[in-house]
Short mmCIF file of C-alpha atoms and ligand atoms in Angstrom, two decimals:
data_model
loop_
_atom_site.label_atom_id
_atom_site.label_comp_id
_atom_site.label_asym_id
_atom_site.label_seq_id
_atom_site.Cartn_x
_atom_site.Cartn_y
_atom_site.Cartn_z
CA MET A 142 101.69 75.51 112.08
CA ALA A 143 98.27 77.03 111.49
CA GLN A 144 97.03 79.12 114.44
CA GLN A 145 93.35 79.49 115.08
CA ILE A 146 92.52 83.07 114.79
CA VAL A 147 89.24 83.80 116.72
CA ARG A 148 87.20 87.03 115.88
CA CYS A 149 85.41 87.75 119.12
CA THR A 150 82.15 89.44 119.68
CA HIS A 151 81.99 88.39 123.37
CA ILE A 152 85.36 87.40 124.54
CA GLU A 153 84.26 85.63 127.64
CA ARG A 154 81.93 83.31 125.54
CA GLU A 155 84.57 82.58 122.95
CA LEU A 156 87.28 81.99 125.42
CA SER A 157 84.95 79.65 127.50
CA CYS A 158 84.17 77.73 124.49
CA PHE A 159 87.74 77.25 123.62
CA LEU A 160 88.92 76.27 127.18
CA GLU A 161 86.00 73.64 127.52
CA GLN A 162 87.24 72.02 124.35
CA PHE A 163 90.95 72.23 124.93
CA ASN A 164 90.61 71.08 128.55
CA PRO A 165 94.26 71.60 129.81
CA ASP A 166 95.30 70.06 133.18
CA GLY A 167 96.24 73.56 134.48
CA ILE A 168 95.79 77.25 133.26
CA PHE A 169 98.51 79.96 133.78
CA LEU A 170 97.65 83.54 132.92
CA LEU A 171 100.42 86.03 132.19
CA THR A 172 99.59 89.73 132.36
CA ASP A 173 101.75 92.88 132.83
CA GLU A 174 100.69 95.29 135.61
CA ASN A 175 98.62 97.55 133.19
CA THR A 176 96.83 94.68 131.44
CA ASP A 177 96.19 93.04 134.83
CA LYS A 178 94.37 96.34 135.98
CA LEU A 179 92.76 97.14 132.56
CA CYS A 180 92.01 94.05 130.76
CA PHE A 181 91.80 91.06 133.10
CA SER A 182 88.34 92.08 134.27
CA ARG A 183 87.00 91.52 130.81
CA ILE A 184 87.73 87.68 131.00
CA GLN A 185 87.61 87.23 134.77
CA SER A 186 84.20 85.70 134.71
CA VAL A 187 85.23 82.70 132.56
CA THR A 188 84.48 79.63 134.78
CA LYS A 189 87.62 77.80 133.79
CA LEU A 190 89.79 80.83 134.75
CA GLN A 191 88.59 80.69 138.48
CA PHE A 192 91.27 78.24 139.09
CA ALA A 193 93.96 79.80 136.85
CA LYS A 194 97.26 80.87 138.29
CA LYS A 195 98.19 84.43 137.55
CA ILE A 196 101.63 85.84 136.86
CA VAL A 197 101.81 89.55 136.78
CA ILE A 198 105.02 91.11 135.34
CA ALA A 199 106.41 94.62 135.13
CA ALA A 200 105.09 96.38 131.96
CA GLY A 201 107.46 97.93 129.34
CA ASP A 202 109.89 96.61 126.68
CA GLU A 203 112.86 97.09 129.04
CA ASN A 204 111.34 94.17 131.01
CA LYS A 205 111.19 91.83 128.06
CA ASN A 206 114.41 90.20 129.22
CA VAL A 207 115.99 87.13 130.74
CA GLU A 208 115.11 88.18 134.27
CA THR A 209 111.53 88.37 133.71
CA ILE A 210 111.31 85.16 131.79
CA SER A 211 113.19 83.33 134.43
CA LYS A 212 110.46 84.42 136.92
CA VAL A 213 107.83 83.14 134.59
CA TRP A 214 109.75 79.77 134.38
CA GLN A 215 110.16 79.66 138.13
CA PHE A 216 106.55 80.37 138.68
CA LEU A 217 105.58 77.56 136.12
CA THR A 218 107.94 75.06 137.94
CA GLU A 219 106.74 75.96 141.56
CA ASN A 220 103.09 75.72 140.54
CA GLY A 221 103.31 72.37 138.92
CA ALA A 222 102.90 73.30 135.19
CA SER A 223 103.07 70.31 132.94
CA ARG A 224 103.18 69.67 129.05
CA LYS A 225 99.35 69.47 129.16
CA SER A 226 99.01 73.01 130.92
CA LEU A 227 98.05 76.07 128.94
CA LEU A 228 99.56 79.55 129.26
CA ILE A 229 97.35 82.48 128.44
CA ASN A 230 99.24 85.69 127.45
CA LEU A 231 96.95 88.69 127.92
CA GLY A 232 98.71 91.77 126.90
CA GLY A 233 100.66 93.81 124.26
CA GLY A 234 103.48 92.65 122.23
CA MET A 235 105.76 92.61 125.11
CA VAL A 236 103.68 90.05 127.10
CA THR A 237 102.78 87.71 124.00
CA ASP A 238 106.50 87.76 122.88
CA LEU A 239 107.80 86.90 126.29
CA GLY A 240 105.02 84.61 127.29
CA GLY A 241 105.14 82.86 123.85
CA PHE A 242 108.78 82.23 124.37
CA ALA A 243 108.47 81.15 128.05
CA ALA A 244 105.78 78.55 126.91
CA ALA A 245 107.97 77.44 123.82
CA SER A 246 110.90 76.78 125.95
CA PHE A 247 109.26 75.24 129.23
CA LYS A 248 109.54 71.52 129.30
CA ARG A 249 110.46 71.80 125.55
CA GLY A 250 107.22 73.51 124.78
CA ILE A 251 103.74 73.87 126.34
CA PRO A 252 100.66 75.18 124.58
CA PHE A 253 99.89 78.96 124.82
CA ILE A 254 97.16 81.27 123.56
CA ASN A 255 97.47 85.15 123.00
CA ILE A 256 94.92 87.58 123.81
CA PRO A 257 96.46 90.92 122.43
CA THR A 258 95.31 93.88 124.23
CA THR A 259 97.18 96.52 122.07
CA LEU A 260 96.55 97.18 118.37
CA LEU A 261 100.21 96.47 117.51
CA GLY A 262 100.04 93.33 119.37
CA ALA A 263 96.77 92.20 117.75
CA VAL A 264 97.74 93.04 114.12
CA ASP A 265 101.39 92.01 114.42
CA ALA A 266 103.10 90.63 117.46
CA ALA A 267 100.49 87.98 118.63
CA VAL A 268 100.22 86.41 115.26
CA GLY A 269 102.76 84.70 113.12
CA GLY A 270 104.75 82.64 115.76
CA LYS A 271 107.75 84.89 116.31
CA THR A 272 108.40 84.87 120.09
CA GLY A 273 111.38 86.03 122.11
CA ILE A 274 113.10 88.41 124.53
CA ASN A 275 115.84 91.20 124.36
CA PHE A 276 119.40 90.27 125.28
CA ASN A 277 122.64 92.13 125.67
CA GLY A 278 120.98 95.42 124.51
CA LEU A 279 119.79 93.72 121.33
CA LYS A 280 116.00 93.48 120.40
CA ASN A 281 114.45 89.99 120.14
CA GLU A 282 117.88 88.44 120.21
CA ILE A 283 116.83 85.21 121.81
CA GLY A 284 113.71 83.60 120.81
CA ALA A 285 111.94 80.76 118.89
CA PHE A 286 109.34 80.31 116.10
CA ALA A 287 106.40 79.10 118.02
CA PRO A 288 102.75 79.58 116.94
CA ALA A 289 100.14 80.10 119.59
CA VAL A 290 97.33 77.53 119.60
CA ALA A 291 94.86 80.29 119.23
CA VAL A 292 94.70 84.05 119.09
CA PHE A 293 91.74 86.01 120.24
CA ILE A 294 91.06 89.30 118.44
CA ASP A 295 88.89 91.77 120.30
CA ALA A 296 89.28 95.39 119.56
CA SER A 297 87.21 96.51 122.64
CA PHE A 298 90.37 96.06 124.69
CA PHE A 299 91.75 99.04 122.90
CA GLN A 300 89.33 101.57 124.44
CA THR A 301 91.86 102.04 127.24
CA LEU A 302 94.74 102.49 124.81
CA ASP A 303 96.04 106.03 124.36
CA HIS A 304 95.81 107.61 120.80
CA ALA A 305 99.46 107.34 120.04
CA ASN A 306 99.51 103.51 120.70
CA LEU A 307 96.43 103.12 118.71
CA LEU A 308 97.97 104.99 115.76
CA SER A 309 101.19 102.95 116.20
CA GLY A 310 99.40 99.74 115.57
CA TYR A 311 97.41 101.08 112.73
CA ALA A 312 100.56 101.77 110.78
CA GLU A 313 100.97 97.84 110.44
CA MET A 314 97.27 97.73 109.32
CA LEU A 315 98.08 100.19 106.64
CA LYS A 316 100.90 97.98 105.63
CA HIS A 317 98.64 94.89 105.53
CA GLY A 318 96.18 96.95 103.49
CA LEU A 319 98.86 97.53 100.86
CA LEU A 320 100.04 93.89 100.87
CA GLY A 321 96.48 92.43 100.87
CA GLU A 322 94.17 91.75 97.93
CA VAL A 323 92.55 94.59 95.88
CA ARG A 324 89.04 94.77 97.18
CA GLU A 325 85.74 95.92 95.57
CA VAL A 326 83.97 98.86 97.05
CA GLY A 327 81.85 97.63 99.82
CA GLU A 328 83.98 94.54 100.72
CA VAL A 329 85.51 95.15 104.29
CA GLY A 330 89.20 95.36 104.63
CA GLY A 331 90.53 97.05 101.50
CA LEU A 332 92.96 99.89 101.31
CA THR A 333 90.23 102.39 100.69
CA ASP A 334 88.49 101.25 104.04
CA VAL A 335 91.75 101.43 105.84
CA LEU A 336 92.58 105.00 104.59
CA GLY A 337 89.04 106.11 105.40
CA PHE A 338 89.17 105.24 109.17
CA ASP A 339 88.23 108.11 111.48
CA PHE A 340 90.62 108.40 114.36
CA ASP A 341 88.57 111.42 115.89
CA ASP A 342 85.61 109.25 116.56
CA VAL A 343 86.90 105.56 116.79
CA ASP A 344 84.26 103.00 115.97
CA TYR A 345 85.62 99.83 117.73
CA LYS A 346 83.30 97.48 115.92
CA LYS A 347 84.38 98.71 112.59
CA LEU A 348 87.96 98.54 113.83
CA ASN A 349 87.46 94.84 114.86
CA ASP A 350 86.26 94.07 111.23
CA LEU A 351 89.18 95.86 109.64
CA LEU A 352 91.58 94.40 112.12
CA PHE A 353 90.46 90.79 111.46
CA GLU A 354 90.99 91.16 107.79
CA SER A 355 94.25 92.66 108.39
CA VAL A 356 95.47 89.83 110.69
CA MET A 357 94.36 87.31 108.00
CA VAL A 358 96.71 89.15 105.48
CA LYS A 359 99.61 88.49 107.83
CA GLU A 360 98.54 84.94 108.57
CA ARG A 361 98.33 84.02 104.89
CA ILE A 362 101.74 85.24 104.32
CA VAL A 363 103.17 83.48 107.39
CA LEU A 364 101.61 80.36 106.51
CA GLU A 365 103.32 80.27 103.09
CA ASP A 366 106.75 81.12 104.76
CA PRO A 367 106.75 80.55 108.42
CA THR A 368 110.48 80.88 108.94
CA GLU A 369 110.98 83.87 106.65
CA GLN A 370 112.97 82.36 103.84
CA GLY A 371 111.22 84.31 101.03
CA ILE A 372 107.78 85.92 100.84
CA ARG A 373 107.49 86.56 104.60
CA LYS A 374 109.88 89.45 103.86
CA ALA A 375 106.86 91.22 102.29
CA LEU A 376 106.02 92.04 105.89
CA ASN A 377 109.15 94.15 106.08
CA LEU A 378 107.60 96.79 103.74
CA GLY A 379 108.17 100.19 105.31
CA HIS A 380 110.67 98.77 107.89
CA THR A 381 114.06 99.45 106.27
CA PHE A 382 113.54 103.16 106.30
CA GLY A 383 111.39 102.65 109.35
CA HIS A 384 113.97 101.15 111.52
CA ALA A 385 116.48 103.76 110.49
CA PHE A 386 114.04 106.54 111.54
CA GLU A 387 113.30 104.69 114.79
CA SER A 388 116.88 104.23 115.66
CA LEU A 389 117.67 107.85 114.88
CA SER A 390 114.90 108.95 117.07
CA TYR A 391 116.33 106.88 119.89
CA GLN A 392 119.85 108.34 119.43
CA ARG A 393 118.41 111.79 119.61
CA LYS A 394 116.55 110.80 122.78
CA ARG A 395 113.29 111.78 121.25
CA PRO A 396 111.99 108.40 120.58
CA VAL A 397 109.07 107.74 118.21
CA LEU A 398 106.80 104.63 118.55
CA HIS A 399 107.54 101.76 116.25
CA GLY A 400 104.42 102.31 114.35
CA TYR A 401 105.04 105.95 113.61
CA ALA A 402 108.42 105.10 112.29
CA VAL A 403 106.81 102.41 110.04
CA ALA A 404 104.34 104.99 108.71
CA TYR A 405 107.18 107.27 107.68
CA GLY A 406 109.10 104.28 106.27
CA LEU A 407 106.03 103.21 104.19
CA VAL A 408 105.83 106.50 102.51
CA CYS A 409 109.55 106.32 101.68
CA GLU A 410 109.40 102.70 100.45
CA LEU A 411 106.38 103.60 98.28
CA TYR A 412 108.24 106.37 96.62
CA LEU A 413 111.24 104.05 95.97
CA SER A 414 108.60 101.71 94.52
CA PHE A 415 107.39 104.51 92.23
CA LEU A 416 111.06 105.01 91.13
CA HIS A 417 111.89 101.42 90.58
CA LEU A 418 108.59 99.65 89.85
CA ASN A 419 106.40 102.36 88.62
CA PHE A 420 103.99 102.23 91.72
CA ASP A 421 101.09 104.62 91.13
CA LYS A 422 102.14 108.13 91.99
CA LYS A 423 98.47 109.22 92.86
CA LEU A 424 98.00 106.49 95.45
CA LEU A 425 101.48 107.27 96.87
CA LEU A 426 100.40 110.96 97.34
CA GLN A 427 97.20 109.80 98.89
CA ILE A 428 99.09 107.69 101.44
CA ALA A 429 101.65 110.40 102.13
CA ARG A 430 98.74 112.71 102.95
CA PHE A 431 97.18 110.24 105.26
CA VAL A 432 100.39 109.67 107.05
CA LYS A 433 101.01 113.34 107.35
CA GLU A 434 97.55 114.14 108.65
CA ASN A 435 97.66 111.34 111.25
CA TYR A 436 101.23 110.87 112.23
CA GLY A 437 102.69 114.37 111.62
CA LYS A 438 106.16 114.71 110.34
CA PHE A 439 109.49 113.16 111.46
CA ALA A 440 111.88 116.03 111.67
CA PHE A 441 115.38 115.69 110.12
CA ASP A 442 117.46 117.47 107.54
CA CYS A 443 120.07 116.68 104.80
CA ASN A 444 122.82 116.55 107.37
CA ASP A 445 121.25 113.43 108.65
CA TYR A 446 121.05 111.54 105.43
CA PRO A 447 124.49 109.74 105.81
CA GLN A 448 123.60 108.65 109.38
CA LEU A 449 120.21 107.32 108.13
CA VAL A 450 122.04 105.35 105.27
CA GLU A 451 124.55 104.03 107.76
CA LEU A 452 121.63 102.84 109.96
CA MET A 453 120.00 101.09 106.88
CA ARG A 454 123.40 99.44 106.19
CA HIS A 455 123.23 97.88 109.71
CA ASP A 456 119.84 96.46 109.47
CA LYS A 457 119.69 92.79 110.27
CA LYS A 458 117.50 92.07 107.14
CA ASN A 459 120.41 92.88 104.79
CA GLU A 460 122.29 90.18 102.78
CA ASN A 461 125.67 90.43 101.01
CA GLY A 462 126.30 93.94 102.32
CA GLN A 463 123.39 95.39 100.31
CA VAL A 464 120.51 97.35 101.92
CA ASN A 465 117.40 95.23 101.44
CA PHE A 466 113.98 96.54 100.66
CA THR A 467 110.60 95.11 100.09
CA LEU A 468 108.99 97.23 97.29
CA MET A 469 105.61 97.07 95.46
CA HIS A 470 104.48 97.22 91.90
CA ALA A 471 100.83 97.88 92.91
CA VAL A 472 98.62 97.08 95.74
CA GLY A 473 99.00 93.35 96.49
CA VAL A 474 101.97 92.86 94.09
CA VAL A 475 105.13 92.77 96.16
CA GLU A 476 108.74 92.38 95.15
CA ILE A 477 111.20 91.41 97.78
CA ASN A 478 115.05 91.66 97.99
CA GLN A 479 115.24 95.02 96.26
CA THR A 480 118.24 97.37 96.55
CA ALA A 481 118.70 101.00 95.83
CA THR A 482 121.62 103.46 95.26
CA VAL A 483 122.71 105.96 97.92
CA GLU A 484 121.49 108.73 95.46
CA GLU A 485 118.07 107.15 95.26
CA ILE A 486 117.83 106.79 99.05
CA PHE A 487 118.79 110.53 99.35
CA GLU A 488 116.13 111.37 96.60
CA THR A 489 113.58 109.52 98.63
CA LEU A 490 114.47 111.40 101.81
CA ASP A 491 114.16 114.64 99.87
CA PHE A 492 110.54 113.67 98.83
CA PHE A 493 109.57 112.63 102.36
CA ARG A 494 110.89 116.02 103.83
CA GLU A 495 109.33 118.22 101.10
CA TYR A 496 105.99 116.33 100.75
N1 NAD B 738 106.58 88.78 117.45
C1 NAD B 738 106.35 89.70 116.47
O1 NAD B 738 106.26 89.28 115.32
C2 NAD B 738 106.40 91.15 116.87
C3 NAD B 738 105.95 91.98 115.85
C4 NAD B 738 105.93 93.33 116.20
C5 NAD B 738 106.17 93.75 117.55
N2 NAD B 738 106.66 92.84 118.44
C6 NAD B 738 107.08 93.23 119.81
O2 NAD B 738 105.89 93.78 120.51
C7 NAD B 738 106.39 94.75 121.27
C8 NAD B 738 105.55 96.02 121.16
O3 NAD B 738 104.17 95.82 121.27
P1 NAD B 738 103.11 96.74 122.11
O4 NAD B 738 103.31 98.00 121.43
O5 NAD B 738 101.93 96.06 122.28
O6 NAD B 738 103.99 97.07 123.53
P2 NAD B 738 103.54 96.58 125.10
O7 NAD B 738 103.12 95.19 125.35
O8 NAD B 738 104.87 97.05 125.84
O9 NAD B 738 102.46 97.61 125.40
C9 NAD B 738 102.59 99.03 125.27
C10 NAD B 738 102.09 99.62 126.72
O10 NAD B 738 100.61 99.49 126.63
C11 NAD B 738 100.22 98.96 127.82
N3 NAD B 738 98.77 98.24 127.45
C12 NAD B 738 98.65 97.07 126.96
N4 NAD B 738 97.38 96.90 126.72
C13 NAD B 738 96.70 97.96 127.08
C14 NAD B 738 95.42 98.35 127.11
N5 NAD B 738 94.39 97.61 126.59
N6 NAD B 738 95.08 99.57 127.53
C15 NAD B 738 96.07 100.45 128.11
N7 NAD B 738 97.46 100.09 128.11
C16 NAD B 738 97.69 98.92 127.66
C17 NAD B 738 101.32 97.94 128.20
O11 NAD B 738 101.27 97.72 129.66
C18 NAD B 738 102.43 98.86 127.87
O12 NAD B 738 102.70 99.79 128.96
C19 NAD B 738 107.95 94.84 121.15
O13 NAD B 738 108.39 94.10 122.16
C20 NAD B 738 108.11 94.35 119.84
O14 NAD B 738 109.44 93.74 119.74
C21 NAD B 738 106.68 91.59 118.15
ZN1 ZN B 739 106.66 96.56 112.52
#
């Protein structure tokens, strides 16, 4: 089940090396219209890609659907893809989710690799083996657990990414920083490093180092529990409140990016962790400040509380009708399958609004 995670310094070189060794009988490259324009040129010179057949799909999550995937299957069929062919997914989470599932389902599964080009894709979607498409208005309704053969991590792709998408992905890095091991000062990748990152003057080399450490936190958790029977739920930290905020923002027609909702959700769930498990208040306030400074506030008032609780009740992570949270005792010490009373949820929302 293990995926090879390749930390790139010169992606053409690392990719060439991999393709020489892997030696597929055909190479297919999936991009969306943006990554085709902005990212393909970075790997175009790889010799083995000269004969690759390229499929370009429309960008955006609304196209992560059965119509698009059937075009991909069609293309693979018409161009003679076999079980020994390789699909390369070059794009954000939309491309790696859809391409991963196209590969997992074509002829019962052909190998694929991911080259994530968004920060959210790199830190989350491209790693961990969850692939799929939206169906019937439901997110990721159809899909499969199917790990990529390899994932190539190169932060220099993010230079063309807008600030909001960069921050959106960074929220998942903050989550991994909380879930990961406590690090000594000077060791790369600890929470202190994550909280110290300067978004006004982005250092992509430093981002690449932090990102690689962050990806390894997810990879370690996924290896322990690939199909989310237990500890993989740790990765849901921030996502119970986060999904409720995200849904509310869509209902209001003022959508926030997924990672922004997760950043707000992390503050809330660390407050709940403080209530239930004695999570350090000073660290909670430090993270709340980081989120407020970089992500701003999510506007709602106490009239929205019942609606938010209702949204949490409908979260697909729930079991036995109870709202399910992942909480923390301390950095690196997680407690899954936690619940909270409506009063505690309201108190948490008060804290979030007032901080
Ligand atoms: N499989 C998983 O475990 C998992 C985890 C998290 C998210 N996801 C999925 O990931 C998707 C969201 O990922 P995303 O935010 O990467 O979305 P995305 O792939 O739609 O990318 C966002 C936008 O950025 C553009 N883009 C991509 N790379 C770029 C670059 N380098 N420069 C400029 N623009 C670029 C894309 O064309 C798109 O318009 C959702 O479908 C979500 O369900 C999956
Ligand atoms: Zn997420």
